[in-house]
mmCIF file of C-alpha atoms and ligand atoms in Angstrom:
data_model
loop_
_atom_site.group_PDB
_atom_site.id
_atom_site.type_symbol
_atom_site.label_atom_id
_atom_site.label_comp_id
_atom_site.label_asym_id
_atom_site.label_seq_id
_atom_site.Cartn_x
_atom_site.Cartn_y
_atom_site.Cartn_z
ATOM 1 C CA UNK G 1 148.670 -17.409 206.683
ATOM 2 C CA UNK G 2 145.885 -15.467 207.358
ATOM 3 C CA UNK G 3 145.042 -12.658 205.217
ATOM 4 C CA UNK G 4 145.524 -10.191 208.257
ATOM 5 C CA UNK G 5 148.751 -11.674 208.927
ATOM 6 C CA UNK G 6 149.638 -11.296 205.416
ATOM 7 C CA UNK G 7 148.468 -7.860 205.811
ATOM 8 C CA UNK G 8 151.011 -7.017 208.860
ATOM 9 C CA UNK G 9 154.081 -9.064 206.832
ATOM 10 C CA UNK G 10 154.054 -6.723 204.110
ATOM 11 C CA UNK G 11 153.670 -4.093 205.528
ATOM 12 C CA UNK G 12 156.201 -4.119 207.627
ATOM 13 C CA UNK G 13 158.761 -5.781 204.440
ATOM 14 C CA UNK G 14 157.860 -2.018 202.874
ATOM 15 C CA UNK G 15 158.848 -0.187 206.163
ATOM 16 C CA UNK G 16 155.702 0.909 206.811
ATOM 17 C CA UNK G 17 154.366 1.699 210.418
ATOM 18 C CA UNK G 18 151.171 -1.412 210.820
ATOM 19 C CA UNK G 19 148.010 0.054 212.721
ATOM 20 C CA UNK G 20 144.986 -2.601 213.104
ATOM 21 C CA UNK G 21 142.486 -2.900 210.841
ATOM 22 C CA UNK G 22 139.892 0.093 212.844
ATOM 23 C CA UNK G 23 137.247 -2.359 212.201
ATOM 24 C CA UNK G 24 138.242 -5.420 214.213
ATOM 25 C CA UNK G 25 139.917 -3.793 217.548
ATOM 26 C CA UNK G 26 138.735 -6.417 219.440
ATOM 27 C CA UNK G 27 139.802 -5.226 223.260
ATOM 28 C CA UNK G 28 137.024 -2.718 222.887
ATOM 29 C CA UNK G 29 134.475 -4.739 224.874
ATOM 30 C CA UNK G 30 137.235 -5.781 227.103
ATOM 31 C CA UNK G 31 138.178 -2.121 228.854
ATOM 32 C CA UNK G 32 136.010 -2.422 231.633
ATOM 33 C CA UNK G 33 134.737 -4.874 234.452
ATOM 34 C CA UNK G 34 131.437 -3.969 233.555
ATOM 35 C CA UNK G 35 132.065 -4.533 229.971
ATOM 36 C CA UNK G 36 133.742 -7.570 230.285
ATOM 37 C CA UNK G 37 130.667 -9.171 232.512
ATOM 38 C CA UNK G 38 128.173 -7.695 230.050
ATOM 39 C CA UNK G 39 129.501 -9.875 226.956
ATOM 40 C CA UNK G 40 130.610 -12.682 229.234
ATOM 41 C CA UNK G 41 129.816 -16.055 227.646
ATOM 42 C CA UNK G 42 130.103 -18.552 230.366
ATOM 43 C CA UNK G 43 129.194 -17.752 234.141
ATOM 44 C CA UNK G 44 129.162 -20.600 237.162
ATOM 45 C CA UNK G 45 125.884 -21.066 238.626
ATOM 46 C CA UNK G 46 125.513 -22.756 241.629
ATOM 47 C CA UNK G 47 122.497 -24.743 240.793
ATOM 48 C CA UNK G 48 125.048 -26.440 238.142
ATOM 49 C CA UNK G 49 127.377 -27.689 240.615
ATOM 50 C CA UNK G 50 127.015 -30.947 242.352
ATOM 51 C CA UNK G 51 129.250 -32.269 245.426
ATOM 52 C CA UNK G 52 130.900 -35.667 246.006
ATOM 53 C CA UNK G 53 130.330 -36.629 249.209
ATOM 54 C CA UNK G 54 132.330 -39.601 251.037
ATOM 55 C CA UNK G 55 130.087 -41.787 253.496
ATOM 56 C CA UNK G 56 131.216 -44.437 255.960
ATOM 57 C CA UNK G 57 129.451 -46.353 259.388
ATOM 58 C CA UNK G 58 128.932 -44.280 262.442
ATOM 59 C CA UNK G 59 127.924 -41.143 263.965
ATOM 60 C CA UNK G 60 129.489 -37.798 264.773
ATOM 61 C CA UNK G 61 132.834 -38.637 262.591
ATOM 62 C CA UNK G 62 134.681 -36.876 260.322
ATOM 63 C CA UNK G 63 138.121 -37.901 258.564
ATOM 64 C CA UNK G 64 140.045 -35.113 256.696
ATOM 65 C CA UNK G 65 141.403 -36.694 252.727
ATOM 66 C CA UNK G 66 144.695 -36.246 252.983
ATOM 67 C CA UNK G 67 145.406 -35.495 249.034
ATOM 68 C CA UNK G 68 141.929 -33.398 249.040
ATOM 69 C CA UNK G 69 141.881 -30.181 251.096
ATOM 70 C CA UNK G 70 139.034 -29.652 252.656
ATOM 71 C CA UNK G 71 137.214 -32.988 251.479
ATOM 72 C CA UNK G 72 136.617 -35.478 254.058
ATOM 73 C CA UNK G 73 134.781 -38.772 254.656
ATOM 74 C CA UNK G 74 131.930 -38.547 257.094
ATOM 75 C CA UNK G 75 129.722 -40.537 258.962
ATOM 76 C CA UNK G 76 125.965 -40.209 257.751
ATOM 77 C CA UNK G 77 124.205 -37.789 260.215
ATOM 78 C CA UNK G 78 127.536 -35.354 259.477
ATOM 79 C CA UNK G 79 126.923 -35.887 255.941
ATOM 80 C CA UNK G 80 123.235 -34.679 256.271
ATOM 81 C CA UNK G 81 124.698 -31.263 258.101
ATOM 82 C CA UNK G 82 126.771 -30.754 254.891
ATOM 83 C CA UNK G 83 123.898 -31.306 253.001
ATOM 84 C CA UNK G 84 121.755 -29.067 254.744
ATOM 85 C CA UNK G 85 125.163 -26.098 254.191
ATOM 86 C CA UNK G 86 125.429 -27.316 250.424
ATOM 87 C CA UNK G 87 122.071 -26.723 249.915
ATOM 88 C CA UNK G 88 122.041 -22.932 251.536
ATOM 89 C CA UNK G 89 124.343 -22.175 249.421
ATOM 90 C CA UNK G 90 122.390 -23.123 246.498
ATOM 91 C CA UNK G 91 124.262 -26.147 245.073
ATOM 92 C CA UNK G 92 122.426 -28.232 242.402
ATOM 93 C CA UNK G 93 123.195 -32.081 243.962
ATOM 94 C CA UNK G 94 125.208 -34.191 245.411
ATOM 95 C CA UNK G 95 126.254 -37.596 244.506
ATOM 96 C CA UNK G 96 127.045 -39.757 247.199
ATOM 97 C CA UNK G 97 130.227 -42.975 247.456
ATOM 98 C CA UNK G 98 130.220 -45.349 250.031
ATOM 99 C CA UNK G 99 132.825 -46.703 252.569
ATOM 100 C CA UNK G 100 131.368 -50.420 253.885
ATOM 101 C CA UNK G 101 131.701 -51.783 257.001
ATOM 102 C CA UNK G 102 132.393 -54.840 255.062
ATOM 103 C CA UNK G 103 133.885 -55.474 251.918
ATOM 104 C CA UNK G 104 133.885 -59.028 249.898
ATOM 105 C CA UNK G 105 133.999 -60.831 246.753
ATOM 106 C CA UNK G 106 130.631 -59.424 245.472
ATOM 107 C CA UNK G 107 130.173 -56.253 246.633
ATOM 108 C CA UNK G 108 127.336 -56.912 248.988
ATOM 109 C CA UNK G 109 128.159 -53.786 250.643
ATOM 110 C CA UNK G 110 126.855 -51.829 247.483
ATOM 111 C CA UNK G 111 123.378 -53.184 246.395
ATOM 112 C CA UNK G 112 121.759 -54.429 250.837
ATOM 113 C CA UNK G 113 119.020 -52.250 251.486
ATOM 114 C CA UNK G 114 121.356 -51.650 254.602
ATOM 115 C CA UNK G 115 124.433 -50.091 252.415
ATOM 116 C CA UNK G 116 125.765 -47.143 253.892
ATOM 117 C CA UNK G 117 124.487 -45.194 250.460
ATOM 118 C CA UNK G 118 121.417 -46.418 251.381
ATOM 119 C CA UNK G 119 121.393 -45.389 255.076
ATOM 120 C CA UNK G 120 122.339 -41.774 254.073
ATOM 121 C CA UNK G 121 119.860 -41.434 251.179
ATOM 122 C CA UNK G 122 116.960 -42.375 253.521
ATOM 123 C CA UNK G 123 118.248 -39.427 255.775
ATOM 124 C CA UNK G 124 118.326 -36.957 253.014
ATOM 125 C CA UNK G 125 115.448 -37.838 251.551
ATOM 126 C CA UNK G 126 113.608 -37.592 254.695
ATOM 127 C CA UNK G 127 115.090 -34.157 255.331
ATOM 128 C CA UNK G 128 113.580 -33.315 252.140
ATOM 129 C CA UNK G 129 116.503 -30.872 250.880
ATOM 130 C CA UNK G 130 116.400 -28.646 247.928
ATOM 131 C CA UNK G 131 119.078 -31.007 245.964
ATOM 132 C CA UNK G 132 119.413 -33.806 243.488
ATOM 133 C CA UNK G 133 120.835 -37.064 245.403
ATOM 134 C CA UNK G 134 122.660 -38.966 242.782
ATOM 135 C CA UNK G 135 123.993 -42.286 243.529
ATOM 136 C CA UNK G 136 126.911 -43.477 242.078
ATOM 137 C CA UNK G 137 126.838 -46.987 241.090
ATOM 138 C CA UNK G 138 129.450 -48.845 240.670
ATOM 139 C CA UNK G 139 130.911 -51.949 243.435
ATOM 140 C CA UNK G 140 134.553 -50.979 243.843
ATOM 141 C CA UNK G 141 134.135 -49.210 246.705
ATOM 142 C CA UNK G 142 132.563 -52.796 248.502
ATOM 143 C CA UNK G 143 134.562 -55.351 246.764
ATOM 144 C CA UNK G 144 137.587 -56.589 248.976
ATOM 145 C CA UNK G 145 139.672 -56.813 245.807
ATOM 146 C CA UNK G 146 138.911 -53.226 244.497
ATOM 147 C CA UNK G 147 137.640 -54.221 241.224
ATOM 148 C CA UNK G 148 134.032 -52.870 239.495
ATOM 149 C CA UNK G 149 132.523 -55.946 239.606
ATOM 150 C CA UNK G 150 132.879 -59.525 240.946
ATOM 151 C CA UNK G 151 135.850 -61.359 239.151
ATOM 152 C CA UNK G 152 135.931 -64.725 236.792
ATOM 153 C CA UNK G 153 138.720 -67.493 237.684
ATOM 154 C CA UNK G 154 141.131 -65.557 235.247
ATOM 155 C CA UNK G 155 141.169 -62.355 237.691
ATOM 156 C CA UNK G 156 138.901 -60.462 234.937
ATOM 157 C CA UNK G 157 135.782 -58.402 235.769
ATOM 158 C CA UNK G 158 132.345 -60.879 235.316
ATOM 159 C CA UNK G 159 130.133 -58.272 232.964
ATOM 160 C CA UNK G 160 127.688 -59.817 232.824
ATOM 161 C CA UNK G 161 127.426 -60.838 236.404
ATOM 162 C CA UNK G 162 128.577 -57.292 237.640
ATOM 163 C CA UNK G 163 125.322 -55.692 235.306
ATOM 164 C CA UNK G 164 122.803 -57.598 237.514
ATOM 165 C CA UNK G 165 124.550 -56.617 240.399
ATOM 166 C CA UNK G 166 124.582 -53.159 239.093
ATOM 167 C CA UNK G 167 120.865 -52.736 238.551
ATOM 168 C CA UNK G 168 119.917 -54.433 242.239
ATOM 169 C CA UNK G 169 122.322 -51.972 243.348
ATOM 170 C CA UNK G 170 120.357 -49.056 241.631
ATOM 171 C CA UNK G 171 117.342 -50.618 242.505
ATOM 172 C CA UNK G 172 117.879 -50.021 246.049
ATOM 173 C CA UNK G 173 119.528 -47.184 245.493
ATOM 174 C CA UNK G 174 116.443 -45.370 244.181
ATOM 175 C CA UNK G 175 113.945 -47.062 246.683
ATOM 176 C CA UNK G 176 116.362 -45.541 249.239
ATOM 177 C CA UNK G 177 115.621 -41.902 247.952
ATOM 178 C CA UNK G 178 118.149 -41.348 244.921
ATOM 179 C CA UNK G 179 116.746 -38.930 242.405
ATOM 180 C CA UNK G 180 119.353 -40.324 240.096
ATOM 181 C CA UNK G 181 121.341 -43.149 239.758
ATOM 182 C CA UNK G 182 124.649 -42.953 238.127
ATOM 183 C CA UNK G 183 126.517 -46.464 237.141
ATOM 184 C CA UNK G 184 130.570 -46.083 236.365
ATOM 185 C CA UNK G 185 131.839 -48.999 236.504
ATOM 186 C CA UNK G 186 132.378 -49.501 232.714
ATOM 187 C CA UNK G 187 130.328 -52.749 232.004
ATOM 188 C CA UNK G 188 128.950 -53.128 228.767
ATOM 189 C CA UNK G 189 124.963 -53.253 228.453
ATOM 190 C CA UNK G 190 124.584 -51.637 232.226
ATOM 191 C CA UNK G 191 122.971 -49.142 231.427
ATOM 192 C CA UNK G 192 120.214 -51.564 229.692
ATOM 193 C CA UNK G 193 120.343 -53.907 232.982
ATOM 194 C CA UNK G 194 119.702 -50.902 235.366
ATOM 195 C CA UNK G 195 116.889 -50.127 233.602
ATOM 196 C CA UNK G 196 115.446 -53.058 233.943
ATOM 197 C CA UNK G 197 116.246 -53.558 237.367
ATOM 198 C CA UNK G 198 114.561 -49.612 237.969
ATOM 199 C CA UNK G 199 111.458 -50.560 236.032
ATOM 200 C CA UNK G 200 110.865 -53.649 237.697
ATOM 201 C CA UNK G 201 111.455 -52.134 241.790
ATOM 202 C CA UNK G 202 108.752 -49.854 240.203
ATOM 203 C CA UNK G 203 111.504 -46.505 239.919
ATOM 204 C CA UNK G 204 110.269 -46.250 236.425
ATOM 205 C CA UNK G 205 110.951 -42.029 236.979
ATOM 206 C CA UNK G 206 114.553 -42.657 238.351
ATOM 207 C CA UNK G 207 116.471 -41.039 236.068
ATOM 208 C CA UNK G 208 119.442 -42.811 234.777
ATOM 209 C CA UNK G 209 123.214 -40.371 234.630
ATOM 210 C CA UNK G 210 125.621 -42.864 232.539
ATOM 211 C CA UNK G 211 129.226 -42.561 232.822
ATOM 212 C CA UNK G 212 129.378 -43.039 229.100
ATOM 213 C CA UNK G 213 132.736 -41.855 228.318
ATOM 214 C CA UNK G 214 135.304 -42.534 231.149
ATOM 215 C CA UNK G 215 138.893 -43.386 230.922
ATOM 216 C CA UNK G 216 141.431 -45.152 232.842
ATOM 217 C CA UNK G 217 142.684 -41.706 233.950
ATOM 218 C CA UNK G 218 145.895 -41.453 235.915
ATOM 219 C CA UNK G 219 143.727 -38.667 237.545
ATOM 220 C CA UNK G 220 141.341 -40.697 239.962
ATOM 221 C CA UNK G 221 144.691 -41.321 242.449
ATOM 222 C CA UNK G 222 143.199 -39.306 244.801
ATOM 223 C CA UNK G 223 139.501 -40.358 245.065
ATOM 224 C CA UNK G 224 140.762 -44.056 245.374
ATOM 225 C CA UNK G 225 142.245 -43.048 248.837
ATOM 226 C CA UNK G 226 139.264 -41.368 249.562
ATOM 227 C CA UNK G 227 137.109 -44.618 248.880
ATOM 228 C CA UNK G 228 139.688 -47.133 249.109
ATOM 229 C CA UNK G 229 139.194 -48.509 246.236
ATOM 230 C CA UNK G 230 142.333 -48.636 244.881
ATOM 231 C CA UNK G 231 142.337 -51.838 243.037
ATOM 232 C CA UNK G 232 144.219 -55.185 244.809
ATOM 233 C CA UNK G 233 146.051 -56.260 241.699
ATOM 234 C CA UNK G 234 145.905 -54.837 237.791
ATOM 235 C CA UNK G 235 144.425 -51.804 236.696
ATOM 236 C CA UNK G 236 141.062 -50.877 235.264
ATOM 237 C CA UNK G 237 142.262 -50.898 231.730
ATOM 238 C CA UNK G 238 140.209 -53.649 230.724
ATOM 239 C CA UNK G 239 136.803 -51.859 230.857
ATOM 240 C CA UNK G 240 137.430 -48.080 231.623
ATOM 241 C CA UNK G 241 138.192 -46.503 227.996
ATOM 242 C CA UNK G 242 141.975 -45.845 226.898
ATOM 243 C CA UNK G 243 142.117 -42.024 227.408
ATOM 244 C CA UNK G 244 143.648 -41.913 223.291
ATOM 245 C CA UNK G 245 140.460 -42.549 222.248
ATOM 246 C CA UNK G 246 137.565 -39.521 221.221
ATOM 247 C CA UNK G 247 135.824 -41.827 218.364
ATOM 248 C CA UNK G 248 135.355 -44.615 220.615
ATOM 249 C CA UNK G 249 134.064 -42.023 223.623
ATOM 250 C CA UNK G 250 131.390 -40.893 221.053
ATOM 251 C CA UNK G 251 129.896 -45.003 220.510
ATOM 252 C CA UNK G 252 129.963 -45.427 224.065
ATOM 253 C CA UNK G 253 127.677 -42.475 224.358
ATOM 254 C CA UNK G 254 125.372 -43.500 221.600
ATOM 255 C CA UNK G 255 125.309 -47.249 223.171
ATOM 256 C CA UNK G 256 124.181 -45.644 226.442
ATOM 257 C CA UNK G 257 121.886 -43.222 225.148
ATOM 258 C CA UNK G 258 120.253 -46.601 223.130
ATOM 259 C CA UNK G 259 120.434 -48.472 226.284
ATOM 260 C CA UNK G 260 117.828 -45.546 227.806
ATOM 261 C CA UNK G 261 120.379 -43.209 229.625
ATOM 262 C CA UNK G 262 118.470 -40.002 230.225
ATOM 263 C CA UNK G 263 121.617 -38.271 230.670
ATOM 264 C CA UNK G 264 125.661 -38.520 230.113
ATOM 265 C CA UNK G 265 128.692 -38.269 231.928
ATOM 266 C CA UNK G 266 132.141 -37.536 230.821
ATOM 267 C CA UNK G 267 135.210 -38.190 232.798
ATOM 268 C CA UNK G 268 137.529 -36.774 233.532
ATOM 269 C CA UNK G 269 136.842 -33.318 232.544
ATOM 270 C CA UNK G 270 139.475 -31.281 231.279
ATOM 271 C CA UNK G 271 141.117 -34.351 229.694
ATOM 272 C CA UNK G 272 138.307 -34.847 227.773
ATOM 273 C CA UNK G 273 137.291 -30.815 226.638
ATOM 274 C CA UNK G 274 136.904 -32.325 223.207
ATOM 275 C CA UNK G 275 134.850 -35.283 223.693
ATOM 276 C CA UNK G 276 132.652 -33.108 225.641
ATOM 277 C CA UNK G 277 132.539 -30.466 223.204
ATOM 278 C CA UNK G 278 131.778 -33.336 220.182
ATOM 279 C CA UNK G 279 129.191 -35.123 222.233
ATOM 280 C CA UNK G 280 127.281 -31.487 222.844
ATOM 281 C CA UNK G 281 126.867 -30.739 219.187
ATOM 282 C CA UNK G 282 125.659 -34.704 218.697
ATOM 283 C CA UNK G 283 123.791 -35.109 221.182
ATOM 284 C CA UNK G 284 120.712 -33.322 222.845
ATOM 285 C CA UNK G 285 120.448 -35.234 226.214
ATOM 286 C CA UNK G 286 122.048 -33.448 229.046
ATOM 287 C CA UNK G 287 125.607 -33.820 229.399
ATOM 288 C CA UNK G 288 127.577 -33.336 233.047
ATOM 289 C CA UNK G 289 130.920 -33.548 233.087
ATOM 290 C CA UNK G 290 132.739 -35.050 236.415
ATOM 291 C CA UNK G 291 136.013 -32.480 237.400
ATOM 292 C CA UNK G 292 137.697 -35.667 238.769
ATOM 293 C CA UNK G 293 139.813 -35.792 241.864
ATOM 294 C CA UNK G 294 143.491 -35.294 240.234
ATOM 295 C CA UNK G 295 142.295 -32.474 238.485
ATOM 296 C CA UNK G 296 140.949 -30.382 241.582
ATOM 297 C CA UNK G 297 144.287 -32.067 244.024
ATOM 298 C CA UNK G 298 146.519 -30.860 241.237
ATOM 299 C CA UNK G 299 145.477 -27.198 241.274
ATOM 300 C CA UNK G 300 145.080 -27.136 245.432
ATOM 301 C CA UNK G 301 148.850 -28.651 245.397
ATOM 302 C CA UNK G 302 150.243 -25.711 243.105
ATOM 303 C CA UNK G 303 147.777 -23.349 245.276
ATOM 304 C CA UNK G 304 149.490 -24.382 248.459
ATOM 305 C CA UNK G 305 152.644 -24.176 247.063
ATOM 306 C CA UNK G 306 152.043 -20.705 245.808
ATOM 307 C CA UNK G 307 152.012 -21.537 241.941
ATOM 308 C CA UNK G 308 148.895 -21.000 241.134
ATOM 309 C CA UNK G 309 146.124 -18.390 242.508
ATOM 310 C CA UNK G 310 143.675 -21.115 243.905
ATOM 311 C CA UNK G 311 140.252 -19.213 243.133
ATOM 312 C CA UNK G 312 140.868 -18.164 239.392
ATOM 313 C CA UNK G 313 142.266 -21.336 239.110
ATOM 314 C CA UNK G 314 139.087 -23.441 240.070
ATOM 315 C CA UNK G 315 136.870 -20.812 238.533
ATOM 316 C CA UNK G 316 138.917 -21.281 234.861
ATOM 317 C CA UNK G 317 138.775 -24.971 235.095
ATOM 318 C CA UNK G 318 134.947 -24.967 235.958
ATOM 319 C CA UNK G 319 134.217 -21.819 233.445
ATOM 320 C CA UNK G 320 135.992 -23.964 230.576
ATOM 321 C CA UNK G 321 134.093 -27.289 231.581
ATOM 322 C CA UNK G 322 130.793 -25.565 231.021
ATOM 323 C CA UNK G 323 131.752 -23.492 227.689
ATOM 324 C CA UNK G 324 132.947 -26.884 226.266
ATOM 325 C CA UNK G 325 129.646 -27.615 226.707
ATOM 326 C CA UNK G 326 129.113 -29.010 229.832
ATOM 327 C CA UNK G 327 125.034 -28.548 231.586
ATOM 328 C CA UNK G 328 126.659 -29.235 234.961
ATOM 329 C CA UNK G 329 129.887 -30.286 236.696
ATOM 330 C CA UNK G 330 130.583 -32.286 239.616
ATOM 331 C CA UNK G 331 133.405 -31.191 241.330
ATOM 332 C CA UNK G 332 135.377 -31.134 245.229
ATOM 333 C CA UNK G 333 135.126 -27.093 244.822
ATOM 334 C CA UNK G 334 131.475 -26.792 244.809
ATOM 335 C CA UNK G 335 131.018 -24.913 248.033
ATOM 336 C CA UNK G 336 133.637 -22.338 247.081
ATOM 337 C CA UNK G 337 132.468 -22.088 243.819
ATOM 338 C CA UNK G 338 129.253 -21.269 244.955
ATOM 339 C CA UNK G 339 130.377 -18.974 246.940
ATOM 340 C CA UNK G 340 132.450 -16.948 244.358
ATOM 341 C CA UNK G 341 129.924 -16.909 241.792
ATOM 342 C CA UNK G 342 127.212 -14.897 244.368
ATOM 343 C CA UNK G 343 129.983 -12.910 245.069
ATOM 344 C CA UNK G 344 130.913 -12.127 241.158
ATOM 345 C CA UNK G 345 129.247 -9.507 238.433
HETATM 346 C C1 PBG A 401 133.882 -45.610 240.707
HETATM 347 C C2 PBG A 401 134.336 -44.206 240.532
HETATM 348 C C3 PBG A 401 135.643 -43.682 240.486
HETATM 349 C C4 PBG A 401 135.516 -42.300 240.400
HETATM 350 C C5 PBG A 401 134.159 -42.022 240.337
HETATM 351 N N1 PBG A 401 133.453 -43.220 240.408
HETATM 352 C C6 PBG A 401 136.932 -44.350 240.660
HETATM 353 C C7 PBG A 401 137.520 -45.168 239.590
HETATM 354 O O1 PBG A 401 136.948 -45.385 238.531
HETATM 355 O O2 PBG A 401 138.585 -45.674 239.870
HETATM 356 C C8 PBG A 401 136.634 -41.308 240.361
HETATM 357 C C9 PBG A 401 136.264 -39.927 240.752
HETATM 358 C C10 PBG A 401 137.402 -39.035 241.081
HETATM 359 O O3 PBG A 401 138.586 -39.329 240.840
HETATM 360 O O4 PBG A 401 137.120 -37.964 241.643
HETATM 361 N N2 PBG A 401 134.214 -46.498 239.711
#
């Protein structure tokens, strides 16, 4: 018991009226607006948000998500337009998942020169927008069975064969214009193999953004509509991280940041508010954490419903990404966000 609470116990078991201690009345910095923003901890800047953008063949197309308000796939030149609004509003980056023509065995979608990533980094980079393009690389958005990586007889993901994959993927991925690349698919020494493959296309200053710790999460359901890349058969259990895990999250941060990752990722976000907090105090690269697609379709579901008040909804989530420690977040609510936080004290 704490000694305050001690405090109020006794003196109410001796009848006595309780007043707080005058010293700690802690609503006193809370009576006012103005107050409140002037010892506010934790404010949303758009320059810390980054967008997830969905890109498939064509021109002039756009296809609405249907368990993502407001998110939709589009083609590349529509994709640039959003860009172009994302960046007046003053939004950090976005990162960028394909939709192939084509999808096989291997991926090829993911790491040709002529991927659809590919096509629409060229465009942005040409445009020469103020924003980070991050790549995300991973191949189970281009493999016809949905897995990370191409598969051994036994139905398992080939690591070793998915890491070289991985890093011609990031390869072109940078040459195409990516000011970051970010692999999530899981495999074990990618983050070394990327390097390598960066280094040698001659993106020695491509940055790499490791999904270090990321979890089978029951909360990606949405996103794998978006991409279709729900996988065929099994699950993703054998190389995405068992969410019960916090000690294990921590060594597949240090392995990445050994490997050369300039920068982490955890995933999903407010699942994960104490890995995130634990890898901030241990670790001085900068950490983003990734507000997944179950966690922004749960709150617009209650929203629509009328459960939950949509804006201080998303603004809470976001605000208690970043005070858990959090440099930036990725997140489906980045325009809005933007938008409220110009419009807040
Ligand atoms: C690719 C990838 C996934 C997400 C980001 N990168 C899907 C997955 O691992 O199944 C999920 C993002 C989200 O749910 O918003 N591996």
């Amino acid at each position: 018991m704490s000694p305050l609470n001690a405090l109020v116990q006794a003196s109410r078991a001796a009848g006595e009226g309780w007043t707080p201690d005058p010293a700690h009345r802690l609503r006193r910095t809370r009576r006012t607006e103005a107050l409140r923003a002037l010892v506010r901890e934790t404010r949303i800047h758009a320059r810390q948000l980054v967008a997830p953008m969905f890109v498939f063949p064509g021109t002039g197309r756009r296809e609405p998500v249907g368990s993502m308000p407001g998110v939709e796939r589009v083609t590349p030149d529509e994709a640039l337009k959003d860009a172009r609004a994302l960046a007046a509003l003053g939004i950090g980056g976005v990162i960028l998942f394909g939709l192939p023509a084509d999808k096989d065995a291997t991926g090829t979608g993911g790491w040709i020169d002529g991927g659809i990533v590919q096509e629409t980094l060229r465009r942005m980079r040409d445009a020469d927008l103020d924003l980070v393009l991050i790549a995300d690389t991973c191949l189970c958005e281009y493999t016809d069975h949905g897995h990370c990586g191409p598969l051994l007889g036994d139905g398992r993901v080939d690591n070793d064969a998915t890491i070289e994959l991985l890093a011609r993927t990031a390869a072109s991925q940078a040459t195409a214009g990516a000011d970051i690349v970010a692999p999530s698919a899981m495999m074990d020494g990618q983050v070394a193999a990327i390097r390598r493959g960066l280094d040698e296309a001659g993106a020695q200053d491509t940055p790499i953004l490791a999904y270090a710790a990321k979890t089978a999460s029951a909360f990606y359901g949405p996103f794998r509509e978006a991409a279709g890349s729900t996988p065929a058969f099994g699950d993703r259990r054998g190389y995405q991280m068992d969410p019960a895990n916090g000690r294990e999250a921590m060594r597949e941060m240090e392995v990445d940041i050994a490997e050369g990752a300039d920068m982490l990722l955890v995933k999903p976000a407010m699942p994960s508010l104490d890995i995130l907090a634990t890898a901030r105090a241990a670790f001085d690269v900068p950490i983003g954490a990734y507000q997944v697609s179950g966690e922004f379709a749960a709150i617009e579901a209650a929203a629509q419903r009328g459960w939950l008040d949509r804006r201080r909804a998303l603004t809470e989530a976001t605000t208690s990404i970043l005070r858990a420690g959090a440099d930036f977040v990725i997140t489906y609510a980045a325009a809005d966000l933007a938008t409220w936080s110009r419009e807040a004290r």
